XYZ file of N, CA and C in Angstrom:
654
model
N -167.945 -8.492 -37.829
C -168.519 -9.030 -36.602
C -168.487 -7.996 -35.491
N -169.513 -7.997 -34.666
C -169.598 -7.102 -33.518
C -169.250 -7.888 -32.256
N -168.319 -7.332 -31.462
C -167.801 -8.047 -30.303
C -168.085 -7.299 -29.006
N -168.134 -8.070 -27.909
C -168.190 -7.522 -26.554
C -166.963 -8.016 -25.802
N -166.315 -7.121 -25.078
C -165.158 -7.490 -24.267
C -165.621 -7.723 -22.836
N -165.406 -8.928 -22.336
C -165.756 -9.269 -20.955
C -164.571 -8.899 -20.072
N -164.769 -7.955 -19.139
C -163.630 -7.455 -18.373
C -164.027 -7.010 -16.969
N -163.051 -7.117 -16.074
C -163.166 -6.545 -14.726
C -162.303 -5.293 -14.618
N -161.626 -4.942 -15.706
C -160.673 -3.840 -15.675
C -159.254 -4.294 -15.389
N -159.056 -5.601 -15.206
C -157.731 -6.137 -14.919
C -156.854 -6.252 -16.150
N -155.600 -6.592 -15.935
C -154.600 -6.600 -16.997
C -154.919 -7.579 -18.114
N -155.398 -8.771 -17.779
C -155.588 -9.800 -18.800
C -156.725 -9.451 -19.754
N -157.853 -9.059 -19.199
C -158.998 -8.759 -20.056
C -158.760 -7.492 -20.875
N -158.057 -6.512 -20.316
C -157.772 -5.300 -21.088
C -156.713 -5.575 -22.151
N -155.734 -6.408 -21.839
C -154.758 -6.782 -22.863
C -155.431 -7.564 -23.993
N -156.374 -8.440 -23.642
C -157.118 -9.174 -24.672
C -157.911 -8.213 -25.549
N -158.552 -7.221 -24.926
C -159.262 -6.196 -25.684
C -158.303 -5.457 -26.605
N -157.147 -5.093 -26.079
C -156.171 -4.368 -26.885
C -155.751 -5.183 -28.104
N -155.528 -6.477 -27.913
C -155.131 -7.339 -29.023
C -156.257 -7.452 -30.055
N -157.505 -7.461 -29.586
C -158.630 -7.492 -30.514
C -158.663 -6.220 -31.353
N -158.470 -5.090 -30.698
C -158.461 -3.814 -31.415
C -157.257 -3.730 -32.348
N -156.113 -4.241 -31.916
C -154.924 -4.260 -32.768
C -155.191 -5.051 -34.051
N -156.035 -6.089 -33.923
C -156.361 -6.939 -35.072
C -157.481 -6.360 -35.935
N -157.978 -5.168 -35.551
C -159.013 -4.514 -36.334
C -160.421 -5.014 -36.084
N -160.624 -5.703 -34.978
C -161.949 -6.228 -34.665
C -162.896 -5.113 -34.221
N -164.162 -5.258 -34.529
C -165.189 -4.260 -34.221
C -165.756 -4.537 -32.830
N -165.194 -3.866 -31.828
C -165.633 -4.055 -30.442
C -166.569 -2.908 -30.075
N -167.760 -3.264 -29.592
C -168.787 -2.264 -29.284
C -169.033 -2.126 -27.791
N -169.022 -3.256 -27.066
C -169.423 -3.264 -25.663
C -168.282 -3.671 -24.744
N -168.275 -3.103 -23.541
C -167.431 -3.561 -22.446
C -168.371 -4.087 -21.369
N -168.319 -5.396 -21.142
C -169.277 -6.070 -20.271
C -168.600 -6.506 -18.979
N -169.224 -6.180 -17.857
C -168.707 -6.559 -16.550
C -169.802 -7.219 -15.725
N -169.528 -8.403 -15.208
C -170.424 -9.015 -14.237
C -170.089 -8.423 -12.872
N -171.106 -7.908 -12.189
C -170.910 -7.229 -10.903
C -171.481 -8.120 -9.798
N -170.629 -8.950 -9.168
C -171.129 -9.898 -8.168
C -171.262 -9.273 -6.782
N -172.334 -9.639 -6.089
C -172.469 -9.223 -4.694
C -171.495 -9.988 -3.805
N -171.178 -11.202 -4.211
C -170.300 -12.068 -3.435
C -168.837 -11.746 -3.753
N -168.055 -11.242 -2.783
C -166.655 -10.917 -3.056
C -165.801 -12.147 -3.337
N -166.343 -13.342 -3.040
C -165.608 -14.583 -3.272
C -166.164 -15.351 -4.468
N -166.688 -14.626 -5.446
C -167.182 -15.245 -6.672
C -166.109 -16.142 -7.291
N -166.523 -17.311 -7.792
C -165.586 -18.240 -8.422
C -165.091 -17.711 -9.771
N -165.930 -16.952 -10.449
C -165.650 -16.561 -11.827
C -165.214 -15.112 -11.996
N -165.732 -14.212 -11.153
C -165.611 -12.794 -11.462
C -165.003 -11.994 -10.310
N -164.190 -11.015 -10.660
C -163.615 -10.125 -9.660
C -164.685 -9.157 -9.149
N -164.461 -8.656 -7.928
C -165.438 -7.745 -7.333
C -164.810 -6.425 -6.887
N -163.491 -6.337 -6.861
C -162.818 -5.148 -6.328
C -162.757 -4.010 -7.350
N -163.141 -2.819 -6.919
C -162.966 -1.596 -7.699
C -163.626 -1.639 -9.080
N -164.780 -2.297 -9.158
C -165.462 -2.403 -10.453
C -166.061 -1.079 -10.920
N -166.126 -0.094 -10.020
C -166.614 1.222 -10.448
C -165.652 1.890 -11.423
N -164.453 1.326 -11.583
C -163.513 1.856 -12.576
C -163.920 1.475 -13.992
N -164.657 0.388 -14.160
C -164.900 -0.137 -15.510
C -165.736 0.791 -16.382
N -166.796 1.440 -15.873
C -167.495 2.402 -16.738
C -166.587 3.526 -17.240
N -165.646 3.943 -16.405
C -164.696 4.978 -16.815
C -163.748 4.422 -17.886
N -163.286 3.183 -17.690
C -162.430 2.541 -18.685
C -163.165 2.423 -20.018
N -164.438 2.020 -19.966
C -165.232 1.894 -21.196
C -165.302 3.229 -21.928
N -165.526 4.304 -21.167
C -165.602 5.637 -21.781
C -164.282 5.991 -22.439
N -163.152 5.678 -21.760
C -161.837 5.968 -22.329
C -161.592 5.189 -23.624
N -162.206 4.009 -23.712
C -162.022 3.164 -24.892
C -163.066 3.422 -25.980
N -164.015 4.311 -25.699
C -165.067 4.589 -26.663
C -166.052 3.453 -26.819
N -166.245 2.667 -25.757
C -167.141 1.515 -25.783
C -168.355 1.765 -24.897
N -169.417 1.036 -25.155
C -170.629 1.103 -24.334
C -170.481 0.154 -23.148
N -170.609 0.678 -21.945
C -170.499 -0.148 -20.744
C -171.799 -0.882 -20.467
N -171.686 -2.174 -20.151
C -172.835 -2.983 -19.751
C -172.476 -3.691 -18.444
N -173.170 -3.360 -17.368
C -172.976 -4.038 -16.093
C -174.055 -5.085 -15.884
N -173.643 -6.308 -15.563
C -174.581 -7.405 -15.345
C -174.592 -7.739 -13.849
N -175.660 -7.412 -13.135
C -175.700 -7.720 -11.703
C -175.812 -9.221 -11.458
N -175.183 -9.679 -10.388
C -175.215 -11.099 -10.045
C -175.036 -11.263 -8.544
N -175.653 -12.295 -7.985
C -175.410 -12.618 -6.579
C -174.024 -13.222 -6.389
N -173.409 -13.667 -7.485
C -172.068 -14.228 -7.401
C -172.030 -15.640 -6.862
N -173.130 -16.370 -7.020
C -173.186 -17.753 -6.544
C -172.620 -18.695 -7.607
N -171.879 -19.693 -7.171
C -171.216 -20.611 -8.093
C -172.205 -21.202 -9.086
N -171.826 -21.191 -10.352
C -172.604 -21.683 -11.486
C -173.805 -20.789 -11.805
N -174.567 -20.353 -10.794
C -175.723 -19.492 -11.069
C -175.269 -18.177 -11.700
N -174.074 -17.719 -11.336
C -173.566 -16.479 -11.907
C -173.313 -16.612 -13.407
N -173.123 -17.837 -13.875
C -172.940 -18.060 -15.305
C -174.246 -17.830 -16.063
N -175.351 -18.157 -15.441
C -176.646 -17.881 -16.063
C -176.868 -16.377 -16.162
N -176.432 -15.649 -15.153
C -176.526 -14.194 -15.205
C -175.729 -13.652 -16.395
N -174.524 -14.178 -16.584
C -173.696 -13.753 -17.717
C -174.371 -14.102 -19.040
N -174.880 -15.311 -19.128
C -175.542 -15.745 -20.368
C -176.719 -14.838 -20.709
N -177.550 -14.548 -19.724
C -178.716 -13.697 -19.968
C -178.300 -12.281 -20.359
N -177.253 -11.794 -19.736
C -176.767 -10.458 -20.066
C -176.232 -10.376 -21.482
N -175.474 -11.390 -21.888
C -174.935 -11.406 -23.253
C -176.028 -11.609 -24.286
N -177.038 -12.413 -23.932
C -178.133 -12.689 -24.867
C -178.913 -11.428 -25.214
N -178.870 -10.440 -24.324
C -179.621 -9.203 -24.554
C -178.883 -8.249 -25.498
N -177.635 -8.572 -25.865
C -176.839 -7.694 -26.710
C -176.829 -8.177 -28.159
N -176.735 -7.238 -29.069
C -176.620 -7.573 -30.486
C -175.133 -7.749 -30.815
N -174.605 -8.933 -30.491
C -173.187 -9.214 -30.702
C -173.017 -10.550 -31.414
N -171.838 -10.713 -31.980
C -171.509 -11.964 -32.658
C -170.339 -12.680 -32.005
N -169.755 -12.069 -30.958
C -168.651 -12.717 -30.290
C -168.268 -12.033 -28.990
N -167.511 -12.761 -28.156
C -167.067 -12.289 -26.848
C -165.556 -12.429 -26.755
N -164.912 -11.397 -26.197
C -163.461 -11.390 -25.989
C -163.181 -11.639 -24.513
N -162.303 -12.577 -24.203
C -161.970 -12.883 -22.815
C -160.456 -12.893 -22.629
N -160.018 -12.709 -21.388
C -158.595 -12.647 -21.081
C -158.055 -13.891 -20.403
N -158.702 -15.034 -20.574
C -158.243 -16.264 -19.924
C -156.845 -16.633 -20.401
N -156.010 -17.094 -19.460
C -154.639 -17.511 -19.788
C -154.512 -19.034 -19.700
N -154.842 -19.586 -18.539
C -154.678 -21.025 -18.319
C -155.863 -21.662 -17.600
N -156.794 -20.855 -17.098
C -157.886 -21.399 -16.301
C -158.938 -22.061 -17.195
N -158.899 -23.380 -17.250
C -159.890 -24.109 -18.034
C -161.275 -23.943 -17.432
N -161.338 -23.764 -16.106
C -162.621 -23.545 -15.435
C -163.329 -22.339 -16.033
N -162.595 -21.243 -16.195
C -163.203 -20.026 -16.719
C -163.434 -20.114 -18.224
N -162.402 -20.503 -18.959
C -162.507 -20.508 -20.421
C -163.614 -21.432 -20.900
N -163.693 -22.636 -20.319
C -164.670 -23.613 -20.798
C -166.099 -23.166 -20.520
N -166.304 -22.481 -19.409
C -167.658 -22.038 -19.083
C -168.109 -20.891 -19.980
N -167.210 -19.967 -20.260
C -167.583 -18.891 -21.184
C -167.758 -19.456 -22.593
N -166.917 -20.418 -22.969
C -167.045 -21.049 -24.284
C -168.393 -21.756 -24.421
N -168.836 -22.408 -23.359
C -170.124 -23.104 -23.397
C -171.272 -22.112 -23.576
N -171.176 -20.964 -22.898
C -172.203 -19.928 -23.060
C -172.225 -19.423 -24.499
N -171.041 -19.196 -25.055
C -170.965 -18.731 -26.446
C -171.578 -19.759 -27.398
N -171.299 -21.026 -27.149
C -171.881 -22.083 -27.991
C -173.403 -22.059 -27.905
N -173.926 -21.914 -26.699
C -175.379 -21.896 -26.519
C -176.023 -20.698 -27.215
N -175.313 -19.578 -27.228
C -175.855 -18.361 -27.835
C -175.534 -18.264 -29.328
N -174.703 -19.172 -29.801
C -174.340 -19.169 -31.213
C -173.418 -18.025 -31.587
N -172.524 -17.638 -30.664
C -171.581 -16.557 -30.922
C -170.151 -17.075 -30.742
N -169.177 -16.311 -31.239
C -167.783 -16.735 -31.220
C -167.091 -16.336 -29.918
N -165.982 -17.008 -29.642
C -165.137 -16.694 -28.486
C -163.742 -16.354 -28.985
N -163.205 -15.215 -28.516
C -161.844 -14.812 -28.862
C -161.034 -14.720 -27.586
N -160.043 -15.603 -27.448
C -159.213 -15.663 -26.243
C -157.748 -15.570 -26.655
N -157.255 -14.367 -26.973
C -155.918 -14.227 -27.543
C -154.771 -14.514 -26.582
N -155.057 -14.575 -25.281
C -153.995 -14.835 -24.300
C -153.909 -16.307 -23.903
N -154.796 -17.137 -24.434
C -154.874 -18.530 -24.003
C -153.555 -19.255 -24.268
N -152.984 -19.801 -23.192
C -151.725 -20.542 -23.198
C -150.518 -19.665 -23.526
N -150.677 -18.360 -23.409
C -149.548 -17.449 -23.596
C -148.570 -17.616 -22.442
N -147.287 -17.517 -22.718
C -146.281 -17.624 -21.667
C -146.498 -16.506 -20.641
N -146.656 -16.839 -19.352
C -146.977 -15.827 -18.339
C -145.943 -14.717 -18.228
N -144.671 -15.057 -18.354
C -143.639 -14.031 -18.250
C -143.703 -13.081 -19.446
N -143.917 -13.632 -20.634
C -144.055 -12.787 -21.828
C -145.276 -11.887 -21.701
N -146.343 -12.423 -21.120
C -147.553 -11.629 -20.919
C -147.268 -10.445 -19.997
N -146.613 -10.714 -18.869
C -146.307 -9.634 -17.925
C -145.373 -8.601 -18.538
N -144.421 -9.051 -19.345
C -143.525 -8.100 -20.009
C -144.313 -7.195 -20.952
N -145.278 -7.757 -21.674
C -146.091 -6.950 -22.577
C -146.959 -5.969 -21.791
N -147.512 -6.430 -20.671
C -148.299 -5.540 -19.817
C -147.435 -4.377 -19.343
N -146.226 -4.669 -18.880
C -145.325 -3.625 -18.379
C -144.946 -2.642 -19.476
N -144.759 -3.138 -20.681
C -144.338 -2.293 -21.795
C -145.460 -1.400 -22.330
N -146.710 -1.922 -22.289
C -147.799 -1.242 -23.005
C -148.849 -0.598 -22.105
N -148.879 -0.953 -20.822
C -149.995 -0.565 -19.980
C -149.526 -0.065 -18.615
N -150.400 0.686 -17.951
C -150.194 1.067 -16.551
C -151.184 0.242 -15.734
N -150.672 -0.777 -15.062
C -151.506 -1.719 -14.312
C -151.019 -1.786 -12.875
N -151.949 -1.716 -11.926
C -151.616 -1.796 -10.504
C -152.215 -3.058 -9.886
N -151.501 -3.654 -8.960
C -152.035 -4.790 -8.206
C -152.925 -4.241 -7.097
N -154.197 -4.640 -7.088
C -155.156 -4.072 -6.129
C -155.711 -5.105 -5.147
N -155.437 -6.388 -5.370
C -155.845 -7.436 -4.428
C -154.730 -8.462 -4.366
N -154.392 -8.924 -3.156
C -153.453 -10.034 -2.988
C -154.115 -11.114 -2.142
N -153.816 -12.368 -2.477
C -154.446 -13.475 -1.749
C -153.573 -14.722 -1.802
N -152.269 -14.546 -1.551
C -151.356 -15.691 -1.571
C -150.173 -15.420 -0.660
N -149.593 -16.485 -0.115
C -148.404 -16.359 0.718
C -147.290 -15.663 -0.065
N -146.657 -14.713 0.590
C -145.557 -13.993 -0.040
C -145.970 -12.707 -0.718
N -147.294 -12.503 -0.860
C -147.797 -11.291 -1.493
C -148.515 -10.438 -0.456
N -148.121 -9.193 -0.352
C -148.740 -8.278 0.608
C -148.309 -6.867 0.286
N -147.810 -6.162 1.294
C -147.391 -4.777 1.087
C -146.251 -4.653 0.084
N -145.536 -5.768 -0.142
C -144.425 -5.735 -1.098
C -144.901 -5.529 -2.535
N -146.171 -5.860 -2.811
C -146.678 -5.704 -4.180
C -147.986 -4.920 -4.251
N -148.713 -4.830 -3.150
C -150.044 -4.230 -3.164
C -149.977 -2.748 -3.531
N -150.742 -2.378 -4.533
C -150.779 -1.001 -4.994
C -149.666 -0.644 -5.964
N -148.747 -1.567 -6.198
C -147.594 -1.285 -7.051
C -147.935 -1.480 -8.533
N -147.239 -0.706 -9.356
C -147.379 -0.845 -10.806
C -146.600 -2.067 -11.289
N -147.172 -2.791 -12.239
C -146.469 -3.928 -12.832
C -145.443 -3.383 -13.813
N -144.175 -3.435 -13.387
C -143.057 -3.026 -14.235
C -141.978 -4.102 -14.129
N -140.836 -3.872 -14.734
C -139.802 -4.905 -14.742
C -139.355 -5.276 -13.328
N -139.247 -4.284 -12.435
C -138.825 -4.565 -11.066
C -139.845 -5.436 -10.343
N -141.130 -5.114 -10.506
C -142.161 -5.899 -9.825
C -142.248 -7.302 -10.415
N -142.036 -7.424 -11.707
C -142.030 -8.752 -12.332
C -140.918 -9.608 -11.724
N -139.768 -9.009 -11.498
C -138.666 -9.744 -10.862
C -139.063 -10.205 -9.463
N -139.766 -9.341 -8.718
C -140.238 -9.712 -7.384
C -141.207 -10.898 -7.475
N -142.139 -10.833 -8.405
C -143.109 -11.923 -8.568
C -142.426 -13.225 -8.958
N -141.403 -13.144 -9.796
C -140.682 -14.355 -10.199
C -139.954 -14.985 -9.017
N -139.373 -14.156 -8.161
C -138.663 -14.672 -6.983
C -139.643 -15.318 -5.999
N -140.788 -14.682 -5.801
C -141.800 -15.258 -4.910
C -142.327 -16.560 -5.491
N -142.526 -16.589 -6.810
C -143.020 -17.796 -7.464
C -142.052 -18.966 -7.277
N -140.754 -18.676 -7.338
C -139.751 -19.725 -7.167
C -139.807 -20.341 -5.773
N -140.180 -19.528 -4.770
C -140.243 -20.012 -3.392
C -141.620 -20.588 -3.042
N -142.671 -19.926 -3.524
C -144.032 -20.254 -3.096
C -144.855 -20.972 -4.161
N -144.306 -21.041 -5.374
C -144.969 -21.712 -6.494
C -146.292 -21.027 -6.872
N -146.329 -19.706 -6.769
C -147.506 -18.972 -7.224
C -147.436 -18.805 -8.744
N -148.574 -18.547 -9.353
C -148.603 -18.238 -10.777
C -148.219 -16.765 -10.928
N -147.163 -16.465 -11.675
C -146.658 -15.095 -11.702
C -147.651 -14.113 -12.323
N -148.577 -14.615 -13.147
C -149.581 -13.730 -13.740
C -150.872 -13.701 -12.929
N -150.884 -14.390 -11.777
C -152.052 -14.365 -10.899
C -153.229 -15.187 -11.390
N -152.978 -16.127 -12.297
C -154.082 -16.890 -12.877
C -154.762 -17.800 -11.864
N -154.078 -18.119 -10.768
C -154.672 -18.948 -9.731
C -155.371 -18.145 -8.650
N -155.592 -16.858 -8.897
C -156.248 -16.010 -7.911
C -155.297 -15.408 -6.900
N -153.988 -15.536 -7.162
C -152.999 -15.011 -6.218
C -153.088 -13.485 -6.066
N -153.448 -12.827 -7.148
C -153.641 -11.372 -7.072
C -154.582 -10.924 -8.183
N -155.132 -9.717 -7.999
C -155.973 -9.092 -9.008
C -155.386 -7.726 -9.331
N -155.702 -7.235 -10.517
C -155.088 -5.990 -10.961
C -156.128 -5.032 -11.528
N -155.701 -3.800 -11.736
C -156.556 -2.764 -12.307
C -155.740 -1.972 -13.313
N -156.309 -1.767 -14.493
C -155.617 -1.071 -15.572
C -155.992 0.408 -15.566
N -154.995 1.254 -15.504
C -155.218 2.698 -15.494
C -154.916 3.346 -16.842
N -154.142 2.671 -17.675
C -153.831 3.205 -18.999
C -153.422 2.067 -19.922
N -153.757 2.232 -21.190
C -153.412 1.273 -22.234
C -153.473 2.018 -23.564
N -152.903 1.475 -24.622
C -152.955 2.165 -25.912
C -154.370 2.501 -26.382
N -155.352 1.687 -26.005
C -156.730 1.930 -26.442
C -157.460 2.964 -25.589
N -156.834 3.465 -24.528
C -157.435 4.504 -23.688
C -157.154 5.874 -24.321
N -158.141 6.733 -24.373
C -157.920 8.093 -24.875
C -157.076 8.911 -23.916
N -157.136 8.574 -22.637
C -156.322 9.201 -21.597
C -156.326 8.280 -20.381
N -155.379 8.428 -19.460
C -155.332 7.552 -18.291
C -156.548 7.731 -17.385
N -156.901 6.676 -16.675
C -157.928 6.737 -15.635
C -157.290 7.300 -14.371
N -157.953 8.269 -13.766
C -157.473 8.871 -12.525
C -158.339 8.398 -11.360
N -157.813 8.537 -10.145
C -158.569 8.063 -8.985
C -158.229 8.887 -7.749
N -159.112 8.761 -6.739
C -158.897 9.445 -5.458
C -159.536 8.616 -4.357
N -159.115 8.874 -3.126
C -159.698 8.174 -1.985
C -159.218 6.748 -1.884
N -157.901 6.574 -1.830
C -157.299 5.236 -1.836
C -156.910 4.810 -0.418
N -157.393 3.639 0.006
C -157.008 3.068 1.295
C -156.616 1.611 1.097
N -155.724 1.131 1.941
C -155.234 -0.243 1.840
C -155.626 -1.032 3.081
N -156.136 -2.237 2.868
C -156.549 -3.110 3.965
C -155.813 -4.437 3.857
N -155.212 -4.861 4.949
C -154.536 -6.152 5.031
C -155.135 -6.937 6.180
N -155.704 -8.121 5.871
C -156.357 -8.907 6.909
C -156.434 -10.366 6.505
N -156.024 -11.253 7.423
C -156.182 -12.703 7.239
C -155.580 -13.191 5.926
N -154.398 -12.698 5.606
C -153.711 -13.162 4.417
C -154.195 -12.562 3.115
N -155.126 -11.619 3.194
C -155.671 -10.986 1.985
C -155.466 -9.483 2.071
N -155.075 -8.888 0.981
C -154.900 -7.446 0.927
C -155.744 -6.864 -0.185
N -156.239 -5.660 0.024
C -157.036 -5.002 -1.005
C -156.822 -3.497 -0.949
N -156.725 -2.907 -2.115
C -156.708 -1.453 -2.235
C -158.118 -1.002 -2.581
N -158.733 -0.238 -1.687
C -160.081 0.301 -1.920
C -159.930 1.699 -2.519
N -160.589 1.936 -3.649
C -160.551 3.234 -4.295
C -161.974 3.773 -4.375
N -162.177 4.989 -3.865
C -163.526 5.533 -3.757
C -164.057 6.112 -5.057
N -163.191 6.726 -5.846
C -163.686 7.477 -6.998
C -162.721 7.375 -8.182
N -163.295 7.204 -9.364
C -162.512 7.184 -10.608
C -163.072 8.224 -11.569
N -162.188 8.797 -12.365
C -162.669 9.688 -13.423
C -161.638 9.745 -14.556
């Protein structure tokens, strides 16, 4: 079977890709929906210029699907983009969000292709431990009480996981960010031929939201 990995470059989708490759699956494409709307319900918008570089590191063909990022309409954009590919299945990094998983599953059903979601219902702490052990992942967006300069731009390692667990105990955030509390960017993983490098990094904190803007990746 020929597969496409749906990813924003974040930890969950790249870990799902890694698990697919670990299982010997034939992954050909790295697909990213590129929304104009930074508040898309389904898709991340920060630092997506990293994904073509990630695809190159993984030896995959990058496919960018433009979208206005409007609720539900963006799903049609994804469906049309996937329909144009010669694939038999899609890999996703959903953990607990039924909103996301069910909508991608419905698209797969309509297109007659399979869905592979290896992280679905995985224990969030175990997931973060695996990310810390196997990958270089940085938090690049924060959008929850208790998250700001204390985690923004930091690598997910054992120390940061402890910080997230303590904040979760007080604020009841999802430690893996499944509720949109934070977004991440993967700079290295076992499936990368070499780490992704970057330059031109600035940090913005405003109205309870933080973002690391990165100008260039290679």
